[in-house]
Every structure is written in C-alpha cells, then in structure tokens.
Short mmCIF file of N, CA and C in Angstrom, two decimals:
data_model
loop_
_atom_site.label_atom_id
_atom_site.label_comp_id
_atom_site.label_asym_id
_atom_site.label_seq_id
_atom_site.Cartn_x
_atom_site.Cartn_y
_atom_site.Cartn_z
N MET A 19 6.04 14.93 -11.96
CA MET A 19 5.99 14.26 -12.33
C MET A 19 5.09 13.61 -10.42
N ALA A 20 4.57 12.76 -10.47
CA ALA A 20 3.88 12.18 -8.86
C ALA A 20 4.68 12.00 -8.27
N ARG A 21 3.80 12.12 -6.62
CA ARG A 21 4.77 10.97 -5.59
C ARG A 21 3.91 10.26 -5.24
N ILE A 22 4.73 8.90 -4.89
CA ILE A 22 4.59 7.90 -4.98
C ILE A 22 4.69 7.76 -3.46
N LEU A 23 3.42 6.74 -2.19
CA LEU A 23 3.66 6.34 -1.37
C LEU A 23 3.40 4.98 -1.79
N LEU A 24 4.57 3.86 -1.77
CA LEU A 24 4.64 1.75 -1.92
C LEU A 24 4.85 1.32 -0.18
N SER A 25 3.08 1.09 -0.12
CA SER A 25 3.14 0.09 1.21
C SER A 25 3.44 -1.11 0.42
N VAL A 26 4.23 -1.35 1.24
CA VAL A 26 5.08 -3.03 0.52
C VAL A 26 6.24 -3.62 1.36
N ALA A 27 6.31 -4.66 1.98
CA ALA A 27 6.94 -5.33 2.03
C ALA A 27 9.11 -5.53 1.98
N MET A 28 9.46 -4.95 2.89
CA MET A 28 10.49 -4.67 2.68
C MET A 28 11.37 -5.33 3.50
N HIS A 29 11.38 -5.90 4.54
CA HIS A 29 11.69 -7.09 5.70
C HIS A 29 13.28 -8.29 5.03
N ARG A 30 12.89 -8.74 3.85
CA ARG A 30 13.43 -10.20 3.50
C ARG A 30 14.40 -9.15 2.41
N PRO A 31 15.68 -9.21 1.71
CA PRO A 31 16.33 -9.33 0.29
C PRO A 31 15.83 -9.22 -0.31
N TRP A 32 14.67 -10.11 -1.03
CA TRP A 32 13.51 -11.24 -1.63
C TRP A 32 12.21 -10.66 -1.56
N SER A 33 12.15 -9.58 -0.69
CA SER A 33 10.85 -9.38 -0.91
C SER A 33 10.29 -7.87 -2.01
N PRO A 34 9.33 -7.40 -2.44
CA PRO A 34 8.70 -7.03 -3.78
C PRO A 34 9.09 -5.95 -3.64
N GLY A 35 9.53 -5.17 -2.91
CA GLY A 35 9.55 -4.57 -2.62
C GLY A 35 11.66 -3.18 -3.17
N HIS A 36 12.06 -4.31 -3.18
CA HIS A 36 13.70 -4.27 -3.55
C HIS A 36 13.38 -3.75 -4.68
N SER A 37 12.33 -4.98 -5.37
CA SER A 37 12.25 -4.49 -7.52
C SER A 37 11.47 -3.62 -8.36
N LEU A 38 9.97 -3.03 -7.06
CA LEU A 38 9.02 -1.69 -7.31
C LEU A 38 9.88 -0.53 -7.06
N ALA A 39 10.53 -0.63 -6.08
CA ALA A 39 10.20 0.70 -5.71
C ALA A 39 11.47 1.51 -6.77
N PRO A 40 12.22 0.88 -7.07
CA PRO A 40 13.91 1.11 -8.07
C PRO A 40 12.60 1.16 -9.64
N ALA A 41 11.62 0.55 -9.61
CA ALA A 41 11.09 0.70 -10.92
C ALA A 41 10.01 1.41 -10.89
N LEU A 42 9.79 1.76 -10.53
CA LEU A 42 8.87 3.12 -9.99
C LEU A 42 9.47 4.29 -10.61
N ALA A 43 10.21 4.53 -9.30
CA ALA A 43 11.16 5.63 -9.53
C ALA A 43 11.64 5.77 -10.92
N SER A 44 12.38 4.25 -11.76
CA SER A 44 13.23 4.55 -12.68
C SER A 44 12.43 5.90 -13.81
N THR A 45 11.04 5.57 -13.43
CA THR A 45 9.44 6.53 -14.14
C THR A 45 9.78 7.89 -14.10
N GLY A 46 10.56 8.37 -13.05
CA GLY A 46 11.13 9.52 -12.86
C GLY A 46 10.01 10.31 -12.10
N HIS A 47 9.50 9.43 -11.29
CA HIS A 47 8.34 9.41 -9.77
C HIS A 47 9.10 9.87 -8.51
N ALA A 48 9.13 10.38 -7.67
CA ALA A 48 9.39 10.47 -6.43
C ALA A 48 8.77 9.73 -5.76
N VAL A 49 9.99 8.60 -5.07
CA VAL A 49 9.12 7.38 -4.23
C VAL A 49 9.17 6.90 -2.91
N GLU A 50 8.34 6.66 -2.60
CA GLU A 50 8.69 6.77 -0.49
C GLU A 50 8.24 5.46 -0.41
N VAL A 51 9.13 4.40 0.19
CA VAL A 51 9.03 2.91 0.86
C VAL A 51 8.33 2.52 1.82
N PHE A 52 7.17 2.57 2.61
CA PHE A 52 6.60 2.40 4.00
C PHE A 52 6.36 0.49 3.35
N ASP A 53 7.57 0.30 4.72
CA ASP A 53 7.45 -1.40 4.98
C ASP A 53 6.97 -1.12 6.03
N TYR A 54 5.34 -2.51 5.55
CA TYR A 54 4.30 -2.10 6.63
C TYR A 54 3.99 -3.71 7.69
N ARG A 55 5.36 -3.90 7.09
CA ARG A 55 5.58 -4.93 7.99
C ARG A 55 7.05 -5.12 8.69
N GLY A 56 7.09 -4.52 8.36
CA GLY A 56 8.39 -4.03 9.46
C GLY A 56 8.14 -2.98 10.83
N ALA A 57 7.00 -2.64 10.66
CA ALA A 57 6.21 -0.95 11.32
C ALA A 57 5.52 -2.07 12.67
N ASP A 58 6.47 -1.53 13.93
CA ASP A 58 5.60 -1.52 15.25
C ASP A 58 4.32 -1.35 15.49
N ASN A 59 3.63 0.31 14.77
CA ASN A 59 2.38 -0.02 14.83
C ASN A 59 2.00 0.35 13.31
N PRO A 60 1.76 -0.31 12.47
CA PRO A 60 1.63 -0.17 10.54
C PRO A 60 0.44 1.19 10.71
N HIS A 61 -0.65 0.81 11.24
CA HIS A 61 -1.75 1.79 10.66
C HIS A 61 -1.43 3.16 10.99
N ARG A 62 -0.81 3.70 12.34
CA ARG A 62 -0.05 4.45 12.94
C ARG A 62 0.99 5.91 11.91
N GLU A 63 1.48 4.54 11.86
CA GLU A 63 2.85 4.42 11.10
C GLU A 63 2.57 5.07 9.77
N LEU A 64 1.87 4.56 9.38
CA LEU A 64 1.09 4.88 7.75
C LEU A 64 0.43 6.03 7.42
N LEU A 65 0.05 6.10 8.44
CA LEU A 65 -0.61 7.91 8.49
C LEU A 65 0.36 8.93 8.59
N ALA A 66 1.11 8.80 9.68
CA ALA A 66 2.49 9.24 9.17
C ALA A 66 3.18 9.69 8.42
N ALA A 67 3.37 8.79 7.58
CA ALA A 67 4.22 8.11 6.49
C ALA A 67 3.77 9.17 5.60
N VAL A 68 1.91 9.43 5.10
CA VAL A 68 1.10 10.20 4.25
C VAL A 68 1.53 12.05 4.75
N ASP A 69 0.94 11.38 6.17
CA ASP A 69 1.27 13.11 6.71
C ASP A 69 2.97 13.55 6.32
N ALA A 70 4.04 12.75 5.99
CA ALA A 70 5.20 13.57 6.30
C ALA A 70 5.70 13.81 4.36
N PHE A 71 4.63 12.87 3.76
CA PHE A 71 5.79 12.65 2.00
C PHE A 71 4.36 13.43 1.54
N ARG A 72 3.32 13.47 1.84
CA ARG A 72 2.46 14.17 1.06
C ARG A 72 2.53 13.31 -0.18
N PRO A 73 1.82 12.10 -0.17
CA PRO A 73 1.70 11.79 -1.92
C PRO A 73 0.64 11.87 -2.40
N GLN A 74 0.73 11.70 -3.59
CA GLN A 74 -0.72 12.01 -4.12
C GLN A 74 -1.20 10.42 -4.48
N LEU A 75 -0.69 9.22 -4.44
CA LEU A 75 -0.67 8.39 -5.44
C LEU A 75 -0.34 7.28 -4.24
N HIS A 76 -1.23 5.73 -3.35
CA HIS A 76 -0.63 4.83 -2.16
C HIS A 76 -1.01 4.23 -3.19
N VAL A 77 0.18 2.89 -3.50
CA VAL A 77 0.04 2.18 -4.38
C VAL A 77 0.42 0.66 -2.63
N VAL A 78 -0.58 0.38 -2.50
CA VAL A 78 -0.28 -1.38 -1.78
C VAL A 78 0.09 -2.16 -1.51
N TYR A 79 0.75 -2.80 -1.96
CA TYR A 79 1.19 -4.25 -2.38
C TYR A 79 0.91 -4.87 -1.33
N GLY A 80 -0.10 -5.78 -1.34
CA GLY A 80 -0.46 -7.11 -0.21
C GLY A 80 -1.29 -6.13 0.06
N GLY A 81 -0.76 -5.87 1.46
CA GLY A 81 -1.57 -5.10 2.11
C GLY A 81 -2.56 -5.54 3.59
N GLU A 82 -2.16 -7.20 3.26
CA GLU A 82 -3.48 -8.00 4.27
C GLU A 82 -3.84 -7.53 6.19
N ILE A 83 -2.67 -6.41 6.25
CA ILE A 83 -2.86 -6.29 7.26
C ILE A 83 -3.68 -5.09 7.59
N TYR A 84 -3.83 -4.25 6.65
CA TYR A 84 -4.84 -3.04 5.90
C TYR A 84 -5.91 -3.20 5.63
N THR A 85 -6.73 -2.13 6.92
CA THR A 85 -8.30 -2.51 7.23
C THR A 85 -8.87 -1.25 6.35
N PRO A 86 -10.29 -1.91 5.79
CA PRO A 86 -11.20 -0.30 4.58
C PRO A 86 -11.38 1.16 5.66
N ASP A 87 -11.33 1.15 6.78
CA ASP A 87 -11.17 2.07 7.50
C ASP A 87 -9.72 2.84 7.08
N LEU A 88 -9.00 2.26 7.46
CA LEU A 88 -6.99 2.69 7.60
C LEU A 88 -7.27 3.65 6.49
N ILE A 89 -7.45 2.84 4.72
CA ILE A 89 -7.64 3.29 3.19
C ILE A 89 -8.57 4.62 3.12
N ARG A 90 -9.49 4.29 3.67
CA ARG A 90 -10.67 5.26 3.35
C ARG A 90 -10.10 6.47 3.76
N THR A 91 -9.11 6.75 5.53
CA THR A 91 -8.45 8.14 6.47
C THR A 91 -7.71 7.66 5.16
N VAL A 92 -6.65 7.08 4.86
CA VAL A 92 -5.67 7.90 3.93
C VAL A 92 -6.25 8.64 2.84
N ALA A 93 -6.99 8.36 1.81
CA ALA A 93 -8.08 8.52 0.76
C ALA A 93 -8.82 9.42 1.66
N ALA A 94 -8.77 10.32 2.86
CA ALA A 94 -9.39 11.78 3.25
C ALA A 94 -8.09 12.54 3.11
N LYS A 95 -7.55 12.21 2.60
CA LYS A 95 -5.82 13.15 2.60
C LYS A 95 -5.37 13.63 1.50
N ASN A 96 -6.50 13.02 0.78
CA ASN A 96 -6.50 13.71 -1.41
C ASN A 96 -5.18 13.12 -1.29
N VAL A 97 -5.31 11.21 -1.14
CA VAL A 97 -4.85 10.00 -1.83
C VAL A 97 -5.21 9.71 -3.06
N PHE A 98 -5.13 9.00 -3.96
CA PHE A 98 -5.51 7.90 -4.23
C PHE A 98 -4.83 6.28 -4.54
N ASN A 99 -5.59 5.52 -4.52
CA ASN A 99 -5.41 4.93 -3.02
C ASN A 99 -5.18 3.30 -4.71
N VAL A 100 -4.47 2.75 -4.54
CA VAL A 100 -4.13 1.61 -5.50
C VAL A 100 -3.99 -0.19 -4.61
N LEU A 101 -4.91 -0.84 -4.52
CA LEU A 101 -4.21 -1.93 -4.08
C LEU A 101 -3.86 -3.29 -5.55
N TRP A 102 -3.01 -3.80 -5.30
CA TRP A 102 -2.50 -4.53 -5.85
C TRP A 102 -1.77 -5.83 -5.21
N TYR A 103 -2.97 -6.51 -5.50
CA TYR A 103 -3.39 -8.02 -4.87
C TYR A 103 -2.50 -8.61 -5.49
N PRO A 104 -0.74 -9.93 -5.04
CA PRO A 104 -0.52 -10.24 -5.99
C PRO A 104 -1.03 -11.62 -6.40
N GLU A 105 -1.60 -12.61 -5.56
CA GLU A 105 -2.19 -13.79 -5.43
C GLU A 105 -3.37 -13.56 -6.53
N VAL A 106 -3.51 -14.81 -7.21
CA VAL A 106 -4.43 -15.07 -8.29
C VAL A 106 -5.59 -15.64 -6.69
N ILE A 107 -7.14 -15.23 -6.52
CA ILE A 107 -7.52 -16.38 -5.52
C ILE A 107 -8.69 -15.95 -6.32
N PRO A 108 -9.07 -16.94 -6.85
CA PRO A 108 -10.66 -17.84 -7.05
C PRO A 108 -12.34 -17.08 -6.71
N GLN A 109 -11.93 -17.72 -5.72
CA GLN A 109 -13.02 -16.68 -4.40
C GLN A 109 -12.32 -16.49 -3.21
N PRO A 110 -12.29 -14.85 -3.34
CA PRO A 110 -11.26 -13.74 -2.91
C PRO A 110 -12.59 -13.96 -1.51
N PRO A 111 -12.02 -13.85 0.58
CA PRO A 111 -12.61 -14.12 1.24
C PRO A 111 -13.52 -12.78 1.70
N PRO A 112 -13.75 -12.96 1.70
CA PRO A 112 -14.87 -11.34 1.98
C PRO A 112 -13.90 -10.19 2.54
N GLU A 113 -13.38 -10.56 3.85
CA GLU A 113 -12.35 -9.09 4.08
C GLU A 113 -12.13 -8.99 3.15
N LEU A 114 -11.13 -9.69 1.87
CA LEU A 114 -9.99 -9.36 1.17
C LEU A 114 -11.40 -7.88 -0.20
N ILE A 115 -12.03 -8.19 -0.21
CA ILE A 115 -13.38 -7.61 -1.63
C ILE A 115 -13.27 -6.09 -0.39
N GLU A 116 -13.95 -6.21 0.66
CA GLU A 116 -13.83 -5.02 1.41
C GLU A 116 -13.27 -4.28 1.20
N LEU A 117 -11.68 -4.54 1.49
CA LEU A 117 -10.47 -4.34 1.50
C LEU A 117 -10.12 -3.34 0.17
N GLY A 118 -10.93 -4.57 -0.66
CA GLY A 118 -10.38 -4.18 -2.01
C GLY A 118 -11.59 -2.50 -2.76
N LYS A 119 -12.38 -2.66 -2.02
CA LYS A 119 -13.54 -1.54 -2.15
C LYS A 119 -13.04 -0.68 -1.61
N ALA A 120 -12.16 -0.38 -1.10
CA ALA A 120 -11.98 0.89 -0.19
C ALA A 120 -11.19 2.02 -0.89
N HIS A 121 -10.35 1.06 -2.03
CA HIS A 121 -9.43 2.04 -2.89
C HIS A 121 -9.70 1.94 -3.92
N ASP A 122 -9.79 2.96 -4.51
CA ASP A 122 -9.78 3.59 -5.94
C ASP A 122 -9.60 2.54 -7.02
N LEU A 123 -8.30 1.15 -6.32
CA LEU A 123 -8.85 0.95 -8.08
C LEU A 123 -7.86 -0.64 -7.18
N PHE A 124 -8.49 -1.86 -7.82
CA PHE A 124 -8.12 -2.67 -7.21
C PHE A 124 -7.28 -4.00 -8.20
N LEU A 125 -5.85 -4.06 -8.27
CA LEU A 125 -5.71 -5.02 -9.17
C LEU A 125 -5.06 -5.81 -8.69
#
C-alpha cells in the first residue's frame, strides 16, 4: 500500500482532517497528517514532514497558504501531489489556478 501525506486542517474538532485521515487509512494505506494551519512555519514544516515520512502521495485539502514553488519542491522529492480544493468557484482567482497547475492532479 501507499504512504500518503495528507495536508489538511486539524485545528478544530469539525476540521476535515478528522474524517479524511481515517477514511484513507481504512483503505490500508499508511497515512500521516500534516496540519498546515496549526504549523508555525508551514512551508518548512511540510518539507520536514515529507523528508521524514517519504510519502508517495501528497494530498492537499485546501492548501490556500501553499505556493506553486513549494509544491514543485515536494514534487522534486518524487512525490505525486494532488490538490483537493473543497469549494466550487466559477472563476477561480489566478493564484489558485497557478497552485492547481503545480500539482499533478487538481480536484
């Protein structure tokens, strides 16, 4: 099975990571959660989590604080990146489009 790093909010009891992480783990994958909203330095701490866990798949749920360059840095470590953006935006802002393009898959 795959090693999945899930970048998701966990800072509140109703945050989506509390349901997404167990759902992914229930399929037999090894899942590590990175709470980017709870991090002091999310960019540095994400790269440290990638180095420590060595995921094959990085699923970003939301990820509004990430930059395309950060995602490309993660990709350079042989990690497949998925951006799961949870809101429907008829005309997404240019920065969201650029962030989506930096990922291997944008949902």
